[in-house]
């Protein structure tokens, strides 16, 4: 099965840039999407096809994907961005999620 | 915007079958724009894809659950369903239904239900 690895936690100061990575074998050859999930809430799609933002998602959210690593970047991080973030890809026969990263805004 | 709502028992006994239904509103389930997905979230842990189905009924399942899972579509009711057999405590989770964009290489799920907690316990 295909594995995608995320750091368990990332910390950032308000106003700074947060980068959350997702690593997998030749992940750059696949499209990757990202979800934000706050406690007690359903996940929200924030990035799809590596770098596209759904309507309603702030411009401070951006994505990239190259080599073995996809990256979710949050510029000018706000307190409301504190949440768990999950990457997702299709491995050819099934959807695969990364283990998730808890973003803390200190 | 598609809206989804899960329904079903919140408590299932070990070895029995978990059954959930997702009611879709705001769009027809007979749509070539979406797959219809089930995903679960273990409290305090991560997300796990269970599977998805196209309106024609063609399902795709997580290989680790394939022997126990059935996802089906009822076009007359604009609903799709999940059945998970032989459940154990390890199947205790919040279960979400979602609409998943078709023909997007990463299969992103752009609308989610509110989720329903299913506990497996005697």
mmCIF file of C-alpha atoms in Angstrom:
data_model
loop_
_atom_site.group_PDB
_atom_site.id
_atom_site.type_symbol
_atom_site.label_atom_id
_atom_site.label_comp_id
_atom_site.label_asym_id
_atom_site.label_seq_id
_atom_site.Cartn_x
_atom_site.Cartn_y
_atom_site.Cartn_z
ATOM 1 C CA UNK A 1 0.000 0.000 0.000
ATOM 2 C CA UNK A 2 1.064 3.587 -0.593
ATOM 3 C CA UNK A 3 2.190 5.564 2.473
ATOM 4 C CA UNK A 4 2.227 9.315 3.008
ATOM 5 C CA UNK A 5 4.054 10.781 5.995
ATOM 6 C CA UNK A 6 3.307 14.055 7.756
ATOM 7 C CA UNK A 7 4.999 15.561 10.811
ATOM 8 C CA UNK A 8 2.732 15.062 13.851
ATOM 9 C CA UNK A 9 2.936 18.712 14.816
ATOM 10 C CA UNK A 10 4.003 22.120 13.543
ATOM 11 C CA UNK A 11 4.092 25.343 15.542
ATOM 12 C CA UNK A 12 4.017 28.879 14.192
ATOM 13 C CA UNK A 13 3.694 32.391 15.582
ATOM 14 C CA UNK A 14 0.749 34.531 14.473
ATOM 15 C CA UNK A 15 1.514 36.395 11.253
ATOM 16 C CA UNK A 16 4.312 34.021 10.269
ATOM 17 C CA UNK A 17 4.357 31.386 7.523
ATOM 18 C CA UNK A 18 3.490 27.788 8.349
ATOM 19 C CA UNK A 19 4.620 24.955 6.091
ATOM 20 C CA UNK A 20 3.208 21.464 6.474
ATOM 21 C CA UNK A 21 4.796 18.685 4.455
ATOM 22 C CA UNK A 22 3.519 15.382 3.138
ATOM 23 C CA UNK A 23 6.038 12.843 1.872
ATOM 24 C CA UNK A 24 5.550 9.803 -0.308
ATOM 25 C CA UNK A 25 7.366 7.881 -3.016
ATOM 26 C CA UNK A 26 7.218 9.984 -6.211
ATOM 27 C CA UNK A 27 4.324 11.962 -4.719
ATOM 28 C CA UNK A 28 5.070 14.737 -7.206
ATOM 29 C CA UNK A 29 3.728 12.443 -9.922
ATOM 30 C CA UNK A 30 0.320 12.389 -8.253
ATOM 31 C CA UNK A 31 -2.199 15.111 -7.509
ATOM 32 C CA UNK A 32 -2.509 15.931 -3.790
ATOM 33 C CA UNK A 33 -5.244 17.693 -1.850
ATOM 34 C CA UNK A 34 -5.352 19.044 1.709
ATOM 35 C CA UNK A 35 -8.042 19.240 4.395
ATOM 36 C CA UNK A 36 -8.348 21.339 7.524
ATOM 37 C CA UNK A 37 -10.179 19.788 10.473
ATOM 38 C CA UNK A 38 -10.963 21.626 13.694
ATOM 39 C CA UNK A 39 -12.032 19.731 16.840
ATOM 40 C CA UNK A 40 -15.615 18.545 16.644
ATOM 41 C CA UNK A 41 -16.015 19.673 13.027
ATOM 42 C CA UNK A 42 -16.028 17.991 9.642
ATOM 43 C CA UNK A 43 -12.949 18.302 7.431
ATOM 44 C CA UNK A 44 -12.838 21.207 4.997
ATOM 45 C CA UNK A 45 -11.072 20.995 1.627
ATOM 46 C CA UNK A 46 -8.501 23.814 1.426
ATOM 47 C CA UNK A 47 -6.334 22.756 -1.553
ATOM 48 C CA UNK A 48 -6.926 20.330 -4.441
ATOM 49 C CA UNK A 49 -4.916 19.302 -7.489
ATOM 50 C CA UNK A 50 -1.759 20.349 -5.638
ATOM 51 C CA UNK A 51 -2.381 24.107 -5.668
ATOM 52 C CA UNK A 52 -5.995 25.033 -6.443
ATOM 53 C CA UNK A 53 -8.146 26.698 -3.802
ATOM 54 C CA UNK A 54 -11.883 25.980 -3.542
ATOM 55 C CA UNK A 55 -14.098 29.035 -3.453
ATOM 56 C CA UNK A 56 -14.217 30.600 -0.016
ATOM 57 C CA UNK A 57 -10.742 29.470 1.031
ATOM 58 C CA UNK A 58 -8.500 32.442 1.890
ATOM 59 C CA UNK A 59 -5.606 33.290 -0.408
ATOM 60 C CA UNK A 60 -3.142 32.736 2.456
ATOM 61 C CA UNK A 61 -3.538 28.991 1.803
ATOM 62 C CA UNK A 62 -1.364 27.669 -1.027
ATOM 63 C CA UNK A 63 0.065 24.345 -2.123
ATOM 64 C CA UNK A 64 2.907 22.838 -4.087
ATOM 65 C CA UNK A 65 4.031 19.342 -5.005
ATOM 66 C CA UNK A 66 7.341 18.183 -6.424
ATOM 67 C CA UNK A 67 9.624 15.195 -6.119
ATOM 68 C CA UNK A 68 8.571 13.206 -3.077
ATOM 69 C CA UNK A 69 7.005 16.063 -1.117
ATOM 70 C CA UNK A 70 3.787 18.052 -1.210
ATOM 71 C CA UNK A 71 3.638 21.208 0.899
ATOM 72 C CA UNK A 72 0.747 23.197 2.305
ATOM 73 C CA UNK A 73 1.777 26.772 3.026
ATOM 74 C CA UNK A 74 -0.218 29.174 5.180
ATOM 75 C CA UNK A 75 1.029 32.735 4.876
ATOM 76 C CA UNK A 76 0.251 35.236 7.604
ATOM 77 C CA UNK A 77 -1.052 32.475 9.851
ATOM 78 C CA UNK A 78 -3.989 33.437 12.056
ATOM 79 C CA UNK A 79 -5.221 31.965 15.315
ATOM 80 C CA UNK A 80 -8.243 30.582 13.446
ATOM 81 C CA UNK A 81 -5.903 28.413 11.358
ATOM 82 C CA UNK A 82 -5.053 26.253 14.383
ATOM 83 C CA UNK A 83 -6.321 22.820 13.367
ATOM 84 C CA UNK A 84 -5.301 19.397 12.105
ATOM 85 C CA UNK A 85 -4.312 19.218 8.440
ATOM 86 C CA UNK A 86 -4.413 16.077 6.304
ATOM 87 C CA UNK A 87 -2.943 15.429 2.872
ATOM 88 C CA UNK A 88 -4.652 13.008 0.491
ATOM 89 C CA UNK A 89 -3.777 11.352 -2.807
ATOM 90 C CA UNK A 90 -4.959 8.551 -5.074
ATOM 91 C CA UNK A 91 -2.551 5.635 -5.345
ATOM 92 C CA UNK A 92 -4.099 4.179 -8.475
ATOM 93 C CA UNK A 93 -6.729 2.065 -6.765
ATOM 94 C CA UNK A 94 -7.624 3.772 -3.511
ATOM 95 C CA UNK A 95 -7.617 7.081 -1.657
ATOM 96 C CA UNK A 96 -4.775 7.447 0.846
ATOM 97 C CA UNK A 97 -4.559 9.950 3.707
ATOM 98 C CA UNK A 98 -1.474 11.176 5.472
ATOM 99 C CA UNK A 99 -1.426 10.731 9.227
ATOM 100 C CA UNK A 100 -2.256 14.380 9.882
ATOM 101 C CA UNK A 101 -0.396 17.373 11.325
ATOM 102 C CA UNK A 102 -1.563 19.404 14.300
ATOM 103 C CA UNK A 103 -0.855 23.067 13.601
ATOM 104 C CA UNK A 104 -0.449 25.154 16.745
ATOM 105 C CA UNK A 105 -0.489 28.934 16.494
ATOM 106 C CA UNK A 106 1.472 30.163 19.515
ATOM 107 C CA UNK B 1 -23.614 23.287 -2.924
ATOM 108 C CA UNK B 2 -24.247 19.651 -2.138
ATOM 109 C CA UNK B 3 -25.458 18.927 1.386
ATOM 110 C CA UNK B 4 -25.095 15.538 3.035
ATOM 111 C CA UNK B 5 -26.562 14.034 6.199
ATOM 112 C CA UNK B 6 -25.623 10.724 7.810
ATOM 113 C CA UNK B 7 -28.145 8.615 9.681
ATOM 114 C CA UNK B 8 -28.075 5.272 11.460
ATOM 115 C CA UNK B 9 -27.541 3.589 14.837
ATOM 116 C CA UNK B 10 -24.942 5.091 17.126
ATOM 117 C CA UNK B 11 -24.312 1.789 18.921
ATOM 118 C CA UNK B 12 -23.548 -1.556 17.300
ATOM 119 C CA UNK B 13 -22.713 -4.838 19.033
ATOM 120 C CA UNK B 14 -19.469 -6.662 18.246
ATOM 121 C CA UNK B 15 -19.695 -9.116 15.318
ATOM 122 C CA UNK B 16 -22.803 -7.373 13.975
ATOM 123 C CA UNK B 17 -23.161 -5.205 10.872
ATOM 124 C CA UNK B 18 -22.855 -1.423 10.934
ATOM 125 C CA UNK B 19 -25.327 0.253 8.576
ATOM 126 C CA UNK B 20 -25.386 3.962 7.745
ATOM 127 C CA UNK B 21 -27.254 6.009 5.164
ATOM 128 C CA UNK B 22 -26.290 9.345 3.640
ATOM 129 C CA UNK B 23 -29.050 11.581 2.273
ATOM 130 C CA UNK B 24 -27.932 13.961 -0.470
ATOM 131 C CA UNK B 25 -29.635 17.290 -1.141
ATOM 132 C CA UNK B 26 -28.817 20.203 -3.393
ATOM 133 C CA UNK B 27 -27.899 17.951 -6.310
ATOM 134 C CA UNK B 28 -28.950 14.676 -7.830
ATOM 135 C CA UNK B 29 -27.005 11.595 -6.841
ATOM 136 C CA UNK B 30 -27.249 10.733 -10.550
ATOM 137 C CA UNK B 31 -24.451 13.111 -11.373
ATOM 138 C CA UNK B 32 -21.348 12.604 -13.440
ATOM 139 C CA UNK B 33 -19.628 15.232 -11.284
ATOM 140 C CA UNK B 34 -19.241 13.171 -8.134
ATOM 141 C CA UNK B 35 -18.309 9.984 -6.465
ATOM 142 C CA UNK B 36 -20.073 9.373 -3.143
ATOM 143 C CA UNK B 37 -17.688 8.550 -0.313
ATOM 144 C CA UNK B 38 -17.496 7.186 3.205
ATOM 145 C CA UNK B 39 -14.596 8.240 5.426
ATOM 146 C CA UNK B 40 -14.062 7.670 9.135
ATOM 147 C CA UNK B 41 -12.155 9.519 11.828
ATOM 148 C CA UNK B 42 -10.773 7.807 14.858
ATOM 149 C CA UNK B 43 -11.107 10.184 17.842
ATOM 150 C CA UNK B 44 -7.774 11.784 18.530
ATOM 151 C CA UNK B 45 -6.276 10.127 15.474
ATOM 152 C CA UNK B 46 -6.431 10.343 11.691
ATOM 153 C CA UNK B 47 -8.781 9.920 8.768
ATOM 154 C CA UNK B 48 -9.348 6.621 6.975
ATOM 155 C CA UNK B 49 -10.947 6.265 3.568
ATOM 156 C CA UNK B 50 -13.533 3.493 3.506
ATOM 157 C CA UNK B 51 -14.591 3.696 -0.116
ATOM 158 C CA UNK B 52 -16.648 5.483 -2.731
ATOM 159 C CA UNK B 53 -19.251 4.682 -5.337
ATOM 160 C CA UNK B 54 -20.296 6.200 -8.644
ATOM 161 C CA UNK B 55 -23.998 6.670 -9.346
ATOM 162 C CA UNK B 56 -23.865 3.700 -11.705
ATOM 163 C CA UNK B 57 -23.094 1.577 -8.667
ATOM 164 C CA UNK B 58 -19.415 0.881 -9.366
ATOM 165 C CA UNK B 59 -17.674 0.821 -5.961
ATOM 166 C CA UNK B 60 -14.057 1.292 -4.916
ATOM 167 C CA UNK B 61 -12.985 0.109 -1.475
ATOM 168 C CA UNK B 62 -10.078 0.452 0.914
ATOM 169 C CA UNK B 63 -8.160 -2.819 0.439
ATOM 170 C CA UNK B 64 -7.877 -3.278 4.208
ATOM 171 C CA UNK B 65 -11.681 -3.216 4.587
ATOM 172 C CA UNK B 66 -12.747 -4.677 1.254
ATOM 173 C CA UNK B 67 -13.833 -8.051 2.631
ATOM 174 C CA UNK B 68 -16.269 -6.390 5.071
ATOM 175 C CA UNK B 69 -17.561 -3.311 3.204
ATOM 176 C CA UNK B 70 -20.450 -2.674 0.861
ATOM 177 C CA UNK B 71 -21.306 0.807 -0.463
ATOM 178 C CA UNK B 72 -24.436 1.145 -2.560
ATOM 179 C CA UNK B 73 -26.563 3.838 -4.176
ATOM 180 C CA UNK B 74 -30.358 4.278 -4.066
ATOM 181 C CA UNK B 75 -31.120 6.721 -6.845
ATOM 182 C CA UNK B 76 -34.849 6.750 -6.085
ATOM 183 C CA UNK B 77 -34.174 8.211 -2.631
ATOM 184 C CA UNK B 78 -31.075 10.273 -3.519
ATOM 185 C CA UNK B 79 -29.173 8.293 -0.888
ATOM 186 C CA UNK B 80 -26.130 6.089 -0.617
ATOM 187 C CA UNK B 81 -25.325 3.587 2.101
ATOM 188 C CA UNK B 82 -22.518 1.884 3.978
ATOM 189 C CA UNK B 83 -22.550 -1.606 5.401
ATOM 190 C CA UNK B 84 -19.580 -2.847 7.435
ATOM 191 C CA UNK B 85 -19.840 -6.410 8.663
ATOM 192 C CA UNK B 86 -18.246 -8.254 11.594
ATOM 193 C CA UNK B 87 -17.455 -5.075 13.491
ATOM 194 C CA UNK B 88 -15.119 -4.887 16.470
ATOM 195 C CA UNK B 89 -14.188 -2.140 18.911
ATOM 196 C CA UNK B 90 -11.567 -1.033 16.372
ATOM 197 C CA UNK B 91 -14.408 0.145 14.134
ATOM 198 C CA UNK B 92 -15.522 2.724 16.716
ATOM 199 C CA UNK B 93 -15.162 6.069 14.949
ATOM 200 C CA UNK B 94 -16.948 9.104 13.574
ATOM 201 C CA UNK B 95 -18.264 8.182 10.133
ATOM 202 C CA UNK B 96 -18.582 10.851 7.455
ATOM 203 C CA UNK B 97 -20.221 10.785 4.072
ATOM 204 C CA UNK B 98 -18.881 13.138 1.423
ATOM 205 C CA UNK B 99 -19.161 14.158 -2.204
ATOM 206 C CA UNK B 100 -15.934 13.525 -4.098
ATOM 207 C CA UNK B 101 -15.087 15.294 -7.313
ATOM 208 C CA UNK B 102 -14.998 13.015 -10.325
ATOM 209 C CA UNK B 103 -12.202 13.216 -12.865
ATOM 210 C CA UNK B 104 -9.875 15.021 -10.468
ATOM 211 C CA UNK B 105 -6.695 13.039 -10.014
ATOM 212 C CA UNK B 106 -6.609 13.403 -6.239
ATOM 213 C CA UNK B 107 -10.316 12.628 -5.688
ATOM 214 C CA UNK B 108 -10.913 15.611 -3.391
ATOM 215 C CA UNK B 109 -14.029 15.574 -1.212
ATOM 216 C CA UNK B 110 -15.515 19.054 -1.354
ATOM 217 C CA UNK B 111 -18.631 18.623 0.806
ATOM 218 C CA UNK B 112 -18.972 16.574 3.968
ATOM 219 C CA UNK B 113 -21.785 15.563 6.259
ATOM 220 C CA UNK B 114 -21.637 16.511 9.914
ATOM 221 C CA UNK B 115 -20.466 13.033 10.872
ATOM 222 C CA UNK B 116 -22.006 10.416 13.127
ATOM 223 C CA UNK B 117 -20.286 8.641 16.008
ATOM 224 C CA UNK B 118 -20.648 4.880 15.897
ATOM 225 C CA UNK B 119 -19.572 2.964 18.975
ATOM 226 C CA UNK B 120 -19.035 -0.786 18.871
ATOM 227 C CA UNK B 121 -19.779 -2.232 22.294
ATOM 228 C CA UNK B 122 -21.828 -4.964 23.887
#
